[in-house]
Coordinates of C-alpha atoms and ligand atoms in Angstrom, one line a residue:
X1 CA -77.7 25.3 49.1
X2 CA -79.9 23.8 51.6
X3 CA -83.6 23.4 51.9
X4 CA -86.0 24.4 50.6
X5 CA -83.9 24.8 47.3
X6 CA -82.3 21.4 47.9
X7 CA -84.8 18.5 48.1
X8 CA -83.1 15.1 47.8
X9 CA -86.6 13.5 47.4
X10 CA -86.8 15.0 43.8
X11 CA -84.7 12.3 42.4
X12 CA -86.7 9.4 44.3
X13 CA -90.0 10.6 42.8
X14 CA -90.4 7.7 40.1
X15 CA -88.8 4.3 39.3
X16 CA -87.3 5.9 36.1
X17 CA -85.7 8.7 38.0
X18 CA -84.4 6.3 40.7
X19 CA -83.2 3.8 38.0
X20 CA -81.3 6.8 36.3
X21 CA -79.3 7.9 39.5
X22 CA -78.8 4.4 40.9
X23 CA -75.2 4.0 42.0
X24 CA -74.9 0.4 42.3
X25 CA -76.0 -2.1 39.7
X26 CA -75.7 -5.9 40.1
X27 CA -74.4 -8.0 37.2
X28 CA -74.9 -11.7 37.3
X29 CA -71.7 -12.2 35.4
X30 CA -70.0 -11.5 38.9
X31 CA -71.9 -14.2 40.5
X32 CA -70.6 -17.7 41.3
X33 CA -72.8 -20.5 42.6
X34 CA -71.5 -23.1 45.0
X35 CA -72.5 -26.6 44.2
X36 CA -72.0 -29.9 46.3
X37 CA -71.0 -33.0 44.2
X38 CA -71.6 -36.4 45.7
X39 CA -71.1 -39.9 44.4
X40 CA -73.8 -42.0 42.7
X41 CA -75.8 -41.3 39.5
X42 CA -79.1 -39.4 39.3
X43 CA -78.7 -38.2 42.9
X44 CA -80.2 -34.9 43.7
X45 CA -80.8 -34.7 47.5
X46 CA -82.0 -31.5 49.0
X47 CA -80.0 -29.9 52.0
X48 CA -82.6 -29.7 54.6
X49 CA -81.0 -26.2 55.9
X50 CA -80.5 -24.7 52.5
X51 CA -83.8 -25.1 50.5
X52 CA -83.2 -25.2 46.9
X53 CA -79.6 -26.5 47.2
X54 CA -78.7 -30.2 46.8
X55 CA -76.0 -32.8 47.1
X56 CA -75.7 -33.7 43.3
X57 CA -74.1 -36.7 41.5
X58 CA -71.6 -35.8 38.8
X59 CA -74.3 -36.3 36.1
X60 CA -76.9 -34.0 37.8
X61 CA -74.1 -31.4 38.3
X62 CA -73.5 -31.4 34.6
X63 CA -77.2 -30.7 34.3
X64 CA -77.3 -28.0 36.8
X65 CA -74.4 -26.4 34.8
X66 CA -76.1 -26.6 31.5
X67 CA -79.2 -25.0 33.2
X68 CA -77.0 -21.9 34.1
X69 CA -76.2 -21.1 30.5
X70 CA -78.4 -18.3 29.4
X71 CA -78.9 -16.8 33.0
X72 CA -75.7 -15.0 32.8
X73 CA -74.2 -16.3 35.9
X74 CA -70.4 -16.0 36.2
X75 CA -69.4 -19.4 37.1
X76 CA -69.6 -22.2 39.7
X77 CA -67.5 -23.3 42.7
X78 CA -67.5 -27.1 43.4
X79 CA -67.2 -28.7 46.8
X80 CA -66.9 -32.6 47.1
X81 CA -68.4 -35.1 49.2
X82 CA -66.2 -38.1 48.8
X83 CA -67.0 -41.9 48.8
X84 CA -64.9 -42.3 52.1
X85 CA -62.9 -40.0 54.4
X86 CA -59.4 -40.8 56.2
X87 CA -56.9 -39.1 58.3
X88 CA -54.9 -38.2 55.2
X89 CA -57.6 -36.5 53.2
X90 CA -56.7 -38.7 50.3
X91 CA -60.0 -38.3 48.5
X92 CA -59.2 -34.6 48.0
X93 CA -55.9 -35.1 45.8
X94 CA -56.9 -38.2 44.1
X95 CA -57.2 -37.6 40.2
X96 CA -60.1 -39.9 40.3
X97 CA -61.6 -37.9 43.2
X98 CA -65.3 -36.6 43.2
X99 CA -64.5 -33.0 42.3
X100 CA -61.8 -34.0 39.8
X101 CA -64.5 -36.2 38.1
X102 CA -67.1 -33.4 38.2
X103 CA -64.7 -30.8 36.7
X104 CA -63.8 -33.2 33.7
X105 CA -67.4 -34.0 33.1
X106 CA -68.6 -30.3 33.0
X107 CA -65.5 -29.4 30.8
X108 CA -66.4 -32.0 28.2
X109 CA -70.2 -31.4 28.3
X110 CA -70.6 -27.7 29.1
X111 CA -67.2 -26.2 28.3
X112 CA -68.4 -22.5 28.5
X113 CA -69.2 -22.7 32.2
X114 CA -66.4 -21.2 34.3
X115 CA -65.5 -23.9 37.0
X116 CA -63.6 -22.9 40.2
X117 CA -62.5 -25.5 42.8
X118 CA -62.6 -25.1 46.4
X119 CA -59.2 -26.5 47.8
X120 CA -59.5 -27.7 51.3
X121 CA -59.3 -30.9 53.2
X122 CA -62.1 -30.8 55.7
X123 CA -64.5 -32.4 53.4
X124 CA -62.0 -35.4 52.9
X125 CA -60.7 -35.9 56.6
X126 CA -62.4 -38.4 59.0
X127 CA -62.2 -35.9 61.8
X128 CA -63.4 -32.8 59.7
X129 CA -60.6 -30.6 60.2
X130 CA -58.7 -28.8 57.4
X131 CA -55.4 -30.7 57.5
X132 CA -53.3 -33.1 59.1
X133 CA -54.0 -33.1 62.9
X134 CA -51.3 -33.7 65.3
X135 CA -51.9 -33.4 69.1
X136 CA -55.3 -32.0 68.5
X137 CA -54.2 -29.3 66.2
X138 CA -53.8 -28.9 62.4
X139 CA -50.2 -29.2 61.4
X140 CA -49.5 -26.3 59.1
X141 CA -46.6 -27.4 57.1
X142 CA -47.6 -31.0 56.3
X143 CA -51.2 -29.7 55.3
X144 CA -49.6 -27.4 52.6
X145 CA -48.4 -30.5 50.6
X146 CA -52.0 -31.8 50.6
X147 CA -53.3 -28.6 49.4
X148 CA -50.7 -28.2 46.6
X149 CA -51.4 -31.8 45.4
X150 CA -55.2 -31.1 45.4
X151 CA -54.7 -27.8 43.4
X152 CA -52.5 -29.6 40.8
X153 CA -55.1 -32.2 40.5
X154 CA -58.1 -29.9 40.0
X155 CA -56.0 -28.0 37.3
X156 CA -55.1 -31.2 35.7
X157 CA -58.9 -32.0 35.5
X158 CA -59.4 -28.6 33.8
X159 CA -60.4 -26.3 36.7
X160 CA -60.5 -22.6 35.5
X161 CA -59.2 -21.4 39.0
X162 CA -58.4 -23.0 42.3
X163 CA -59.7 -21.4 45.6
X164 CA -57.9 -22.4 48.8
X165 CA -60.2 -22.1 51.9
X166 CA -58.1 -23.8 54.6
X167 CA -56.4 -20.6 56.1
X168 CA -53.0 -22.4 56.4
X169 CA -50.0 -19.9 56.4
X170 CA -48.2 -20.0 53.2
X171 CA -50.7 -22.1 51.1
X172 CA -50.8 -19.7 48.2
X173 CA -47.0 -19.7 47.7
X174 CA -47.0 -23.5 48.0
X175 CA -50.0 -23.9 45.6
X176 CA -48.5 -21.4 43.0
X177 CA -45.2 -23.2 43.1
X178 CA -46.8 -26.7 42.6
X179 CA -48.9 -25.4 39.7
X180 CA -46.0 -23.7 38.0
X181 CA -43.8 -26.9 38.4
X182 CA -46.5 -29.1 37.1
X183 CA -47.2 -27.2 34.0
X184 CA -50.3 -24.8 35.2
X185 CA -48.5 -21.4 35.2
X186 CA -51.9 -20.0 33.8
X187 CA -54.2 -21.2 36.5
X188 CA -55.4 -18.5 38.8
X189 CA -55.5 -18.6 42.5
X190 CA -58.6 -17.2 44.3
X191 CA -57.4 -17.0 47.9
X192 CA -60.0 -17.0 50.6
X193 CA -57.5 -14.5 52.3
X194 CA -59.8 -13.0 55.0
X195 CA -61.9 -16.1 56.3
X196 CA -63.2 -15.8 59.6
X197 CA -64.0 -18.4 62.2
X198 CA -67.6 -18.0 61.7
X199 CA -71.0 -19.5 63.1
X200 CA -72.5 -18.7 59.6
X201 CA -71.0 -21.9 58.3
X202 CA -73.4 -24.2 60.1
X203 CA -75.6 -25.1 57.1
X204 CA -72.4 -25.7 54.8
X205 CA -71.2 -28.4 57.2
X206 CA -74.5 -30.2 56.9
X207 CA -74.3 -29.7 53.1
X208 CA -70.6 -31.0 52.8
X209 CA -70.6 -33.2 55.9
X210 CA -67.6 -31.5 57.1
X211 CA -68.5 -30.8 60.9
X212 CA -65.3 -31.1 62.9
X213 CA -65.6 -34.1 65.3
X214 CA -63.7 -32.3 68.0
X215 CA -62.8 -28.7 68.8
X216 CA -63.3 -26.0 66.3
X217 CA -61.5 -23.9 63.6
X218 CA -60.3 -21.0 65.6
X219 CA -56.7 -22.1 65.5
X220 CA -56.6 -21.4 61.8
X221 CA -59.6 -19.3 60.7
X222 CA -59.5 -15.6 61.7
X223 CA -61.0 -14.0 64.8
X224 CA -64.1 -12.1 63.8
X225 CA -62.9 -9.1 65.8
X226 CA -59.9 -8.6 63.7
X227 CA -59.9 -6.1 60.8
X228 CA -56.4 -5.1 60.7
X229 CA -55.2 -8.6 60.8
X230 CA -57.4 -9.2 57.7
X231 CA -55.5 -6.7 55.8
X232 CA -52.3 -8.6 56.6
X233 CA -53.6 -11.8 55.6
X234 CA -54.7 -10.3 52.1
X235 CA -51.2 -8.5 51.7
X236 CA -49.5 -11.9 52.6
X237 CA -51.6 -13.7 50.0
X238 CA -51.0 -11.2 47.3
X239 CA -47.3 -11.3 48.1
X240 CA -47.4 -15.0 47.6
X241 CA -49.0 -14.8 44.2
X242 CA -52.8 -14.7 44.7
X243 CA -54.6 -13.4 41.6
X244 CA -57.9 -12.5 43.4
X245 CA -58.9 -12.2 47.2
X246 CA -62.0 -13.1 49.1
X247 CA -63.6 -11.9 52.2
X248 CA -65.9 -14.6 54.0
X249 CA -68.6 -14.3 55.3
X250 CA -70.0 -11.2 53.4
X251 CA -72.7 -9.2 55.2
X252 CA -71.2 -9.2 58.7
X253 CA -67.9 -8.1 57.2
X254 CA -68.8 -5.4 54.9
X255 CA -66.2 -3.2 56.6
X256 CA -63.6 -5.8 55.7
X257 CA -64.7 -5.7 52.2
X258 CA -64.5 -2.1 51.9
X259 CA -61.1 -1.8 53.4
X260 CA -59.9 -4.6 51.0
X261 CA -61.3 -2.6 48.0
X262 CA -59.7 0.5 49.2
X263 CA -56.3 -0.8 49.7
X264 CA -55.9 -3.5 47.1
X265 CA -56.0 -3.2 43.2
X266 CA -57.0 -6.8 42.6
X267 CA -60.4 -8.3 42.1
X268 CA -62.2 -8.5 45.4
X269 CA -64.6 -11.4 46.0
X270 CA -67.1 -11.9 49.0
X271 CA -68.8 -15.2 50.0
X272 CA -72.4 -14.8 51.1
X273 CA -72.1 -17.9 53.1
X274 CA -74.6 -20.7 53.9
X275 CA -75.9 -19.3 57.2
X276 CA -76.5 -15.9 55.6
X277 CA -78.6 -17.8 52.9
X278 CA -80.5 -19.9 55.5
X279 CA -81.4 -16.9 57.6
X280 CA -83.0 -15.2 54.9
X281 CA -84.9 -18.4 53.6
X282 CA -86.0 -19.2 57.2
X283 CA -87.5 -15.8 57.8
X284 CA -89.0 -15.7 54.5
X285 CA -90.8 -18.9 55.0
X286 CA -92.1 -17.7 58.1
X287 CA -93.7 -14.8 56.3
X288 CA -91.5 -12.4 58.1
X289 CA -89.5 -10.8 55.4
X290 CA -89.8 -10.7 51.5
X291 CA -87.1 -13.1 50.2
X292 CA -86.6 -11.4 46.8
X293 CA -86.4 -8.1 48.2
X294 CA -83.9 -9.0 51.0
X295 CA -81.9 -11.3 48.7
X296 CA -81.3 -8.3 46.3
X297 CA -80.8 -5.7 49.1
X298 CA -78.0 -8.0 50.6
X299 CA -76.4 -8.6 47.3
X300 CA -76.6 -4.8 46.7
X301 CA -75.0 -4.0 49.9
X302 CA -72.1 -6.6 49.4
X303 CA -71.4 -5.0 45.9
X304 CA -71.7 -1.4 47.1
X305 CA -69.1 -2.3 49.9
X306 CA -66.7 -3.2 47.0
X307 CA -67.0 -6.9 46.0
X308 CA -67.6 -7.2 42.2
X309 CA -67.6 -11.1 42.5
X310 CA -70.0 -12.6 45.0
X311 CA -70.2 -16.2 45.7
X312 CA -73.8 -16.8 46.7
X313 CA -76.6 -19.5 46.9
X314 CA -78.9 -17.1 45.4
X315 CA -76.8 -16.8 42.0
X316 CA -79.6 -18.3 39.9
X317 CA -82.7 -16.6 41.6
X318 CA -80.9 -13.2 41.6
X319 CA -79.9 -13.6 37.9
X320 CA -83.5 -14.4 36.9
X321 CA -84.7 -11.2 38.5
X322 CA -82.1 -9.1 37.0
X323 CA -82.7 -10.8 33.6
Ligands
PBG1 C1 -64.0 -25.3 53.8 C2 -65.0 -24.3 53.6 C3 -66.2 -23.8 54.4 C4 -67.0 -23.1 53.7 C5 -66.3 -22.9 52.3 N1 -65.2 -23.6 52.4 C6 -66.4 -24.4 55.7 C7 -65.8 -24.1 56.8 O1 -64.7 -23.4 56.8 O2 -65.9 -24.7 57.9 C8 -68.2 -22.4 54.1 C9 -69.2 -22.0 53.1 C10 -70.6 -21.7 53.5 O3 -70.9 -21.8 54.8 O4 -71.3 -21.5 52.7 N2 -63.1 -25.2 54.6

């Protein structure tokens, strides 16, 4: 039946009707808030390109996590800014490292908050690349050892899950084997499986102080043009033992999220990255868009595309609106 019997506007006439037939509903239990932990005490330093986000010392990070209770947010993911950086990223796999200390403190003070840790070396290397550099390029297989050590040390500190974001080949298998050998067979791996070499990471690199000092990440992160290759990355990570997979960034890669959702029966996460957040904030501050409205529209789009876990700097604001 067609017009005039069929009128799709009938079900759009009121908010109650629209609410009844709504196909996609956001749930803050699927949101993960990224946090940047830095040395010191009582430190809460705003990241200029990411309004409302801070580099926080361990005590402030604990307070932030305590403030999440009651909002229904699913958890946090921790990034570390170490006291010092070196060629070997040693701050990353040190049991006394900044992320390890933060995990222990959160687990002691607010044990109910789910803590995921980002496993990568770029915040810990003096040159800002994600691993051991030989002749201007990251050496894959040496880097695997650092990642495995980092993951084990995060698990030992009490992390609920580890999330490798480095894009080395074989890292999930290396991390799974190391976790199992060291008594952490139950620690899940959330793999940043399809992570693209993106211009949208700019503000994060200010936040995490991890801008590469030479070159870029295109020899390990994916070419934004490649969707089929993204499916191979995900398949390989699952074969190596990943428990969940992630697509990153989110909004410019909704097609990849949808392909992943249709092909793989595992939880699919998407990372609405720093640049996605900062663009919305900047336009809103200019009065060009309505922040809350665009925030919810982007999150709904990412969810509709097939991600039921969203890493987002909007986690708290969106949870408040939904609550
Ligand atoms: C570390 C890492 C990055 C992000 C998450 N983990 C930066 C990068 O790869 O350069 C980006 C997150 C964001 O932009 O919000 N490798």
